[in-house]
Every structure is written in structure tokens, then in C-alpha cells.
CSV table of N, CA and C in Angstrom, one decimal:
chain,number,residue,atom,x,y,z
N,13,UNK,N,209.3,80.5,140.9
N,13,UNK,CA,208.2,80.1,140.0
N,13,UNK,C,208.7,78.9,139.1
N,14,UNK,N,207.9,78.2,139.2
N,14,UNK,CA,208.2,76.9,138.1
N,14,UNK,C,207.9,77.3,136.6
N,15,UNK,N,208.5,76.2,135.8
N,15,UNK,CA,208.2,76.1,134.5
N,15,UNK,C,207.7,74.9,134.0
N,16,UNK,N,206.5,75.0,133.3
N,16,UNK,CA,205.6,73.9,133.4
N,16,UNK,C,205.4,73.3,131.7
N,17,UNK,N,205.4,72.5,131.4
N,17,UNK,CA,205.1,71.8,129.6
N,17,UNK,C,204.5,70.8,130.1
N,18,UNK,N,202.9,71.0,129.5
N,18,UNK,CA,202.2,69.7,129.0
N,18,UNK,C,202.3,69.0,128.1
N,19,UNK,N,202.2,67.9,128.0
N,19,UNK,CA,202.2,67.3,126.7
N,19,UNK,C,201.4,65.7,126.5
N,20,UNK,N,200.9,65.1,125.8
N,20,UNK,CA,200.1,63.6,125.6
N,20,UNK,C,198.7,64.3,125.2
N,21,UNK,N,198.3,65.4,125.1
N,21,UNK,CA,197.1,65.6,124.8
N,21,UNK,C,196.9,65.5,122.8
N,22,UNK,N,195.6,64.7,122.2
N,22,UNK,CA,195.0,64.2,121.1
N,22,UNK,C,194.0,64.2,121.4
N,23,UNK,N,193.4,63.3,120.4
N,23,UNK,CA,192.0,63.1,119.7
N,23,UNK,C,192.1,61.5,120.0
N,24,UNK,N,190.9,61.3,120.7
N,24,UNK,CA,190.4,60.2,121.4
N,24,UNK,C,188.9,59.4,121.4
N,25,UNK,N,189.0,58.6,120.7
N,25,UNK,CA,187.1,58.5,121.1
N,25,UNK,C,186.0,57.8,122.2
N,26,UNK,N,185.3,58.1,122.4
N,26,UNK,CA,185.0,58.0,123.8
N,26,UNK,C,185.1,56.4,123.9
N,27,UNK,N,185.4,56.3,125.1
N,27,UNK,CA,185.5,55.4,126.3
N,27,UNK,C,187.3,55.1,126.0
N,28,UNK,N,188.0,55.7,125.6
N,28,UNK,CA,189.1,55.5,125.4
N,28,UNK,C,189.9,55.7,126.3
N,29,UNK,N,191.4,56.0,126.5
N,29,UNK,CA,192.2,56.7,127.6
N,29,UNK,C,193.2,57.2,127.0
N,30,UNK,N,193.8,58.0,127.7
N,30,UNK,CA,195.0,59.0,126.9
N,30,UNK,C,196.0,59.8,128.8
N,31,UNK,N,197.4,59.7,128.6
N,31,UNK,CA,197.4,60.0,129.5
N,31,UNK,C,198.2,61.3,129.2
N,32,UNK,N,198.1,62.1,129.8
N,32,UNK,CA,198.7,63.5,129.9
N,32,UNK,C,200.2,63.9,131.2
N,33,UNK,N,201.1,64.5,130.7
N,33,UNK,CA,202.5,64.3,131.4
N,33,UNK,C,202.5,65.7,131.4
N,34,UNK,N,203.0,66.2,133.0
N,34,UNK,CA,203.8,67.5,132.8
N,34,UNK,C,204.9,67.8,133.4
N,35,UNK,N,206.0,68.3,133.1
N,35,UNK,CA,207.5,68.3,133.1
N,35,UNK,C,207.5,69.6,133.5
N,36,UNK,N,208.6,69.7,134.6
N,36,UNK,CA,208.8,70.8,135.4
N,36,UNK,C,210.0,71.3,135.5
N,37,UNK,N,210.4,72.2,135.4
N,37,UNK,CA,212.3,72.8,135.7
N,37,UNK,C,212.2,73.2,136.9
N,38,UNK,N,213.3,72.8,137.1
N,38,UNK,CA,213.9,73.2,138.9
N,38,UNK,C,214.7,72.3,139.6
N,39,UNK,N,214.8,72.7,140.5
N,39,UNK,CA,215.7,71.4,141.5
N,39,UNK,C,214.4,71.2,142.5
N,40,UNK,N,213.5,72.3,142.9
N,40,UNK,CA,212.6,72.1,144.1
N,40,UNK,C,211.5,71.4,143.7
N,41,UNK,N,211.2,70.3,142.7
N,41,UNK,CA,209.9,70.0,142.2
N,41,UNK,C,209.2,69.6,143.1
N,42,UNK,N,209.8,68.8,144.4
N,42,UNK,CA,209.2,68.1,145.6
N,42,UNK,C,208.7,69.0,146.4
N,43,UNK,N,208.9,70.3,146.5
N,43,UNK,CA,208.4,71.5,147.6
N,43,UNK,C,207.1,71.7,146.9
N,44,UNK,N,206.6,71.7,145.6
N,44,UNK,CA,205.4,71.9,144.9
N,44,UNK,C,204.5,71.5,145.1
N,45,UNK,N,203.3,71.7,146.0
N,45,UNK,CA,202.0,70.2,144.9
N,45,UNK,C,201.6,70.9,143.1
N,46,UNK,N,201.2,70.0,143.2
N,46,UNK,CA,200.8,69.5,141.4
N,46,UNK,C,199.4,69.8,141.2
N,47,UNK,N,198.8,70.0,140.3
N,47,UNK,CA,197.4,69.9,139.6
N,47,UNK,C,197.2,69.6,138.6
N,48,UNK,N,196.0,69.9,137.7
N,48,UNK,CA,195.8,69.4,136.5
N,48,UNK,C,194.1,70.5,136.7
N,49,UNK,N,193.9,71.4,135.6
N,49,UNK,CA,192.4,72.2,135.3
N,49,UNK,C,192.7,72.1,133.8
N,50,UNK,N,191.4,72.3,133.4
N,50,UNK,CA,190.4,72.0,132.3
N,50,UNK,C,190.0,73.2,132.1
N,51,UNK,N,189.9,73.8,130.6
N,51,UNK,CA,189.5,74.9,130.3
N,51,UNK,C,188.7,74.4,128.9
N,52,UNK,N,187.3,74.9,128.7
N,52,UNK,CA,186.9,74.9,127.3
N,52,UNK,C,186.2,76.0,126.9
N,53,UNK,N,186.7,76.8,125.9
N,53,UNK,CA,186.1,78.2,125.2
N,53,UNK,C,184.5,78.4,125.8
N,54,UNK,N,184.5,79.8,126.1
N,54,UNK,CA,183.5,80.2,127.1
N,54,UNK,C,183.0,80.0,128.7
N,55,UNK,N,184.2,79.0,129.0
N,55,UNK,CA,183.6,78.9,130.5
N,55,UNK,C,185.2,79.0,131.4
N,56,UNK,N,184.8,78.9,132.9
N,56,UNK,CA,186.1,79.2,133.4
N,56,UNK,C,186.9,78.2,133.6
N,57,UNK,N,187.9,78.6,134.2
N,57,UNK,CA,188.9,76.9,134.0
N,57,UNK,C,187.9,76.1,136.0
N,58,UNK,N,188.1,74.6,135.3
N,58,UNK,CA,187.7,74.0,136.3
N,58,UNK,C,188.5,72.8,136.5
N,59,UNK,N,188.7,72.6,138.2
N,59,UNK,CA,189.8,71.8,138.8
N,59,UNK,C,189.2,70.6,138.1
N,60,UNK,N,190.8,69.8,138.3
N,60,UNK,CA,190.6,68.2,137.8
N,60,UNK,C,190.6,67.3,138.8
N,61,UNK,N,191.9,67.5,138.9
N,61,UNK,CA,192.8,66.8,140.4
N,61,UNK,C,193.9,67.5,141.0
N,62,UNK,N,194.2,66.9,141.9
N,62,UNK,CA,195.7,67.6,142.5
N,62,UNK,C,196.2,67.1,143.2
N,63,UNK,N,197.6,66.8,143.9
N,63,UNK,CA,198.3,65.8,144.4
N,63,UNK,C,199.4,66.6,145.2
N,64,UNK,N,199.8,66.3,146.4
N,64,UNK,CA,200.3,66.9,147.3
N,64,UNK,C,201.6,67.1,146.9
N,65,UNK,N,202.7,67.6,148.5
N,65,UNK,CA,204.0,67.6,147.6
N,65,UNK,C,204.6,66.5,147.6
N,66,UNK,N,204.3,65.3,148.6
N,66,UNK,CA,204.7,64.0,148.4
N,66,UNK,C,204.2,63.2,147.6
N,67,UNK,N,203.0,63.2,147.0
N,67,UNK,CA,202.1,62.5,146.5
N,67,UNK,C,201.2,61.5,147.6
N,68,UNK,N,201.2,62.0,148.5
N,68,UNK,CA,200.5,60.9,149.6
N,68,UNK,C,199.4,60.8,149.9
N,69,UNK,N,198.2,62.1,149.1
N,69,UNK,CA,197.1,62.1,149.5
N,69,UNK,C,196.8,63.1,148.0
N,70,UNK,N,195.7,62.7,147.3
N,70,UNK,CA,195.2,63.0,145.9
N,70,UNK,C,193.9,63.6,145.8
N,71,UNK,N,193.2,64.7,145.4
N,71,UNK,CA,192.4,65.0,145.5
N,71,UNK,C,191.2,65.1,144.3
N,72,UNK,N,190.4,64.6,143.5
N,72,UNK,CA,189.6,64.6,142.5
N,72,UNK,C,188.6,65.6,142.1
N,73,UNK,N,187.8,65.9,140.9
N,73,UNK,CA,186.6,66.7,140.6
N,73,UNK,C,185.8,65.6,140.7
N,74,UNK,N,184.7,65.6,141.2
N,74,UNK,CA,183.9,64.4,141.2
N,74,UNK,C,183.0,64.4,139.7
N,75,UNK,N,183.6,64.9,138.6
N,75,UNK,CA,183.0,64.5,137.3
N,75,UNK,C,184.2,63.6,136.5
N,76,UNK,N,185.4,63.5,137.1
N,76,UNK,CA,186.3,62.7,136.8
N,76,UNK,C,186.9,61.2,138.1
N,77,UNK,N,186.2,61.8,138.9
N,77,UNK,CA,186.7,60.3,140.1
N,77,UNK,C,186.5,59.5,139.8
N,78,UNK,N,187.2,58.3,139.6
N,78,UNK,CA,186.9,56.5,139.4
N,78,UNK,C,187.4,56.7,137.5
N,79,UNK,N,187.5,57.8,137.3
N,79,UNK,CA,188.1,57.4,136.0
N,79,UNK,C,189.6,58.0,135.8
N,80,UNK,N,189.8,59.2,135.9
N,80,UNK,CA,191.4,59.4,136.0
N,80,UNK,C,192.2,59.3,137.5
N,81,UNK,N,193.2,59.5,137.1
N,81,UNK,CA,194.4,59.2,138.2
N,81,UNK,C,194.9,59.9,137.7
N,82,UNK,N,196.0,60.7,139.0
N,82,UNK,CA,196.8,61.5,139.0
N,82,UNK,C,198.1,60.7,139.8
N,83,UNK,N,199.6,61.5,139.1
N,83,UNK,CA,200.6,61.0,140.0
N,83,UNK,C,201.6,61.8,139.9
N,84,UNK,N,202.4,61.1,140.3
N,84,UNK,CA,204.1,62.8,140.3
N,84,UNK,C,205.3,61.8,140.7
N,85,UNK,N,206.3,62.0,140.0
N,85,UNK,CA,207.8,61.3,139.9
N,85,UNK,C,208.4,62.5,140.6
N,86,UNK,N,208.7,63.1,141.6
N,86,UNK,CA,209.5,63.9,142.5
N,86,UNK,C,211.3,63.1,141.3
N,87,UNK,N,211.9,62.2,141.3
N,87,UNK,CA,212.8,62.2,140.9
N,87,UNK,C,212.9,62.3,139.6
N,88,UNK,N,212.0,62.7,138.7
N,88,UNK,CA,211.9,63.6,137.8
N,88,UNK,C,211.5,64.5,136.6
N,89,UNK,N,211.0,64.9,138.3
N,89,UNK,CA,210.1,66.1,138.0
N,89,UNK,C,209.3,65.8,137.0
N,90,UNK,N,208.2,65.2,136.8
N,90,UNK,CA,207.3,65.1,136.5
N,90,UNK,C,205.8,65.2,137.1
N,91,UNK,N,204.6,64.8,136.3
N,91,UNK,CA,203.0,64.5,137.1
N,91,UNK,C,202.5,64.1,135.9
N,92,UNK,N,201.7,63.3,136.1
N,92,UNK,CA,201.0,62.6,135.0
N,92,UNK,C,199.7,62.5,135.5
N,93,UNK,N,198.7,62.5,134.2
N,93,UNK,CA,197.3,62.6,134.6
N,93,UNK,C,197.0,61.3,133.5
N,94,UNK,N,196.4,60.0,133.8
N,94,UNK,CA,195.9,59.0,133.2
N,94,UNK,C,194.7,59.4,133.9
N,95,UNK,N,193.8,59.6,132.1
N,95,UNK,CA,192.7,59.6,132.3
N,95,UNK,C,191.9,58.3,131.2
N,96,UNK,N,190.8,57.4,131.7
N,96,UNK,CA,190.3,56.3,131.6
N,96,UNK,C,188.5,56.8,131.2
N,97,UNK,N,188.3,55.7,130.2
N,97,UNK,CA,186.7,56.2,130.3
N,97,UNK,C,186.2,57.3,129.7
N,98,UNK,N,187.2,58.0,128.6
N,98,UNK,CA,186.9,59.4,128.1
N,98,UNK,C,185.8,59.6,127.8
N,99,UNK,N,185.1,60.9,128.0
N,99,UNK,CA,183.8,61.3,127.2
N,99,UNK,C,184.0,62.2,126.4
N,100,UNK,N,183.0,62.8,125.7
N,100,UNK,CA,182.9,63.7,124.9
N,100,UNK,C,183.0,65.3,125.8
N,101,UNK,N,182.4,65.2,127.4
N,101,UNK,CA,182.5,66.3,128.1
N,101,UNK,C,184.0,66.3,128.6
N,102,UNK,N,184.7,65.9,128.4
N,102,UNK,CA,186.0,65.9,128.9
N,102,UNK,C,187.0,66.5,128.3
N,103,UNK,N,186.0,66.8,126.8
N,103,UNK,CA,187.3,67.9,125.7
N,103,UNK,C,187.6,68.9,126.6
N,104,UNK,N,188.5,69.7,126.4
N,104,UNK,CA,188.8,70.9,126.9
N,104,UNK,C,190.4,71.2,126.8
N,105,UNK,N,191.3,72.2,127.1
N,105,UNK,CA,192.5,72.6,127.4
N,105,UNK,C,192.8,72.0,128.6
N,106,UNK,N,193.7,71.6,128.7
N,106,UNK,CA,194.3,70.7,129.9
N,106,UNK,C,195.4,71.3,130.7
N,107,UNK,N,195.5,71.8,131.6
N,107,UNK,CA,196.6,73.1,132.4
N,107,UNK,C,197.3,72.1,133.4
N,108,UNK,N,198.6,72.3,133.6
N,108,UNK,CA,199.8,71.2,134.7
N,108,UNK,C,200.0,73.1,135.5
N,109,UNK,N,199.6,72.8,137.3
N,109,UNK,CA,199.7,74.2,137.7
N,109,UNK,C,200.9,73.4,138.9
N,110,UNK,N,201.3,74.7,139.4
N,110,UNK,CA,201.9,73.8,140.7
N,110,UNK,C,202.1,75.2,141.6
N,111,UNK,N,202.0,74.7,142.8
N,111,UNK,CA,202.1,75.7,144.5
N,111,UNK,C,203.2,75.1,145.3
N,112,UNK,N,204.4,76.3,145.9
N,112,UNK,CA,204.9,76.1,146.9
N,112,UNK,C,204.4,76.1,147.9
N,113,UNK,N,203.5,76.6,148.2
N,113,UNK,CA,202.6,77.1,149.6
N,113,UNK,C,201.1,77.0,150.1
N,114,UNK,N,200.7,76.6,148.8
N,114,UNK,CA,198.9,75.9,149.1
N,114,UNK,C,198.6,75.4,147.5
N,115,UNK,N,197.1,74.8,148.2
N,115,UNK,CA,196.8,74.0,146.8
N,115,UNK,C,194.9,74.3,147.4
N,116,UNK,N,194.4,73.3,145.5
N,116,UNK,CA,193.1,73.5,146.4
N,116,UNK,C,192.2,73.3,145.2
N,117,UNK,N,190.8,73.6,144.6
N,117,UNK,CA,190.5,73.4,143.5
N,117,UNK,C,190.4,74.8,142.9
N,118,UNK,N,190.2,76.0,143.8
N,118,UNK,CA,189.9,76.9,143.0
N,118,UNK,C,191.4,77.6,142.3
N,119,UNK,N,191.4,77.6,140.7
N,119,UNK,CA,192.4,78.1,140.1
N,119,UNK,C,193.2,79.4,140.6
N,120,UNK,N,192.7,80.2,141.0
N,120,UNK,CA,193.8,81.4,141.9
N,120,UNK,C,194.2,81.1,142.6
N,121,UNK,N,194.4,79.6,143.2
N,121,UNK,CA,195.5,79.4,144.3
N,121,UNK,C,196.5,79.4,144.0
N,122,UNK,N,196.4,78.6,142.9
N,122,UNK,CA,198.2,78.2,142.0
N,122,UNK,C,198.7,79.1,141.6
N,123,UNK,N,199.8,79.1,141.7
N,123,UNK,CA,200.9,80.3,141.2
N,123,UNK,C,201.5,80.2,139.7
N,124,UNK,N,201.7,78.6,139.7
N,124,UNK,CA,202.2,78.5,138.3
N,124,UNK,C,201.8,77.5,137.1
N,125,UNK,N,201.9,77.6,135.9
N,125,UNK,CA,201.3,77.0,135.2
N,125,UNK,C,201.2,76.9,133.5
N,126,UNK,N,201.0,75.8,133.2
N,126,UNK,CA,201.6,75.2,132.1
N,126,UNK,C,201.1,76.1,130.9
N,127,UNK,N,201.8,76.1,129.2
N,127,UNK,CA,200.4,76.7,127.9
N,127,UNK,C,199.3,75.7,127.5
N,128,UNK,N,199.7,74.7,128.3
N,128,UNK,CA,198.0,73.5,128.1
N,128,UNK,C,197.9,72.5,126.9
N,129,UNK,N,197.5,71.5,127.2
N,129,UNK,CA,197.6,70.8,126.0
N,129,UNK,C,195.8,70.3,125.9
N,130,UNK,N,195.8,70.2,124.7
N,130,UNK,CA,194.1,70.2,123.9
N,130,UNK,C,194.1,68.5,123.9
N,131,UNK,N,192.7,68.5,124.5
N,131,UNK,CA,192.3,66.7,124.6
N,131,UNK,C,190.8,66.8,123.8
N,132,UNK,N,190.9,66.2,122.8
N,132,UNK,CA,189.1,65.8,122.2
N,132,UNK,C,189.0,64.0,122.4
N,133,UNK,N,187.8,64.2,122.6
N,133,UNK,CA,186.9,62.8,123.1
N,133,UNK,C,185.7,63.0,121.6
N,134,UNK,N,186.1,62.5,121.2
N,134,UNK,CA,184.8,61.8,120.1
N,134,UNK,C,183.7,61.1,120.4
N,135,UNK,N,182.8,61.2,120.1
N,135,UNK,CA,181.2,59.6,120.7
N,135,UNK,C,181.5,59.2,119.4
């Protein structure tokens, strides 16, 4: 099981960018793929993006595509989510998850996972 810390998440006003970093313990960070889900009070958590175990192929929510990017430093241990274009619908809790053995958008795939860092978008 990994150990996951988000961190870069603030208060932003819209069309701004902010990027969000999550830091992982272990020697195996490369065996992992990576995510990033979104949670906001009363609804369930929903995928963002997610990035394989090499980083060679990236996957998006299509209410974030063309504006954030996802990536992963395998040499140390990290993933970072640059997100571009912020809205006001993009507040939420921000979760760093990671899988040895599958990935995907729906949240019960992942095994493990970060305490979240809080992103507000202002208009």
C-alpha cells in the first residue's frame, strides 16, 4: 500500500491555474499508476485524470480535457496535476490515488489514497 500527501491546493479565481503535487513513499512508485478524483460535499467522488505506470498514455474526465494535465516524476515519486482555465465548478477536494494492478475512472479501483487537498475557484 502506498502513502499518498497532496499538496498545492488554494483559493483561485476563475480562469486562473494552480497546480496540485502528490508525493508518494516507497521504493515501487513506478509499479503504480497515478490518479487524481474530485470530491465536493454531497456528491460522490469523480475521476479527473490518470496516468499509467510509465506515464506513456494519460487518461482525462472530459469536463477537465484541454485544460489540465497530468504527469509523474517515477524518480521522485511524485504526480502532479496542472490545472489551467479554472472554474467555479472545479472547487472540490482533490484525492492523489494510486494502483499496483489496475486503473480506470471509477473510484473503487484504486487501492490507495491521499487525505485531499481543497481547491476553490472564485468567478
Amino acid at each position: 500500500q502506498m502513502q499518498l500527501v497532496e499538496s498545492g491546493g488554494g483559493l483561485v479565481q476563475a480562469g486562473g491555474s494552480l497546480r496540485l503535487s502528490c508525493a508518494a513513499s516507497g521504493r515501487t512508485f513506478s509499479m503504480y499508476a497515478m490518479g487524481w478524483f474530485r470530491q465536493t460535499p454531497g456528491k460522490e467522488r469523480e475521476f479527473v485524470a490518470a496516468i499509467t505506470w510509465s506515464g506513456g498514455r494519460t487518461v482525462y474526465a472530459d469536463s477537465v480535457k484541454g485544460r489540465f494535465t497530468i504527469s509523474r516524476d517515477n524518480a521522485k515519486n511524485t504526480m502532479s496535476l496542472r490545472m489551467n482555465s479554472l472554474k467555479p465548478e472545479d472547487t472540490a477536494v482533490y484525492y492523489c490515488a494510486a494502483d499496483s494492478t489496475r486503473w480506470g475512472t471509477a473510484w473503487s479501483l484504486w487501492g490507495s489514497w491521499g487525505q485531499g487537498t481543497q481547491v476553490t475557484v472564485s468567478s
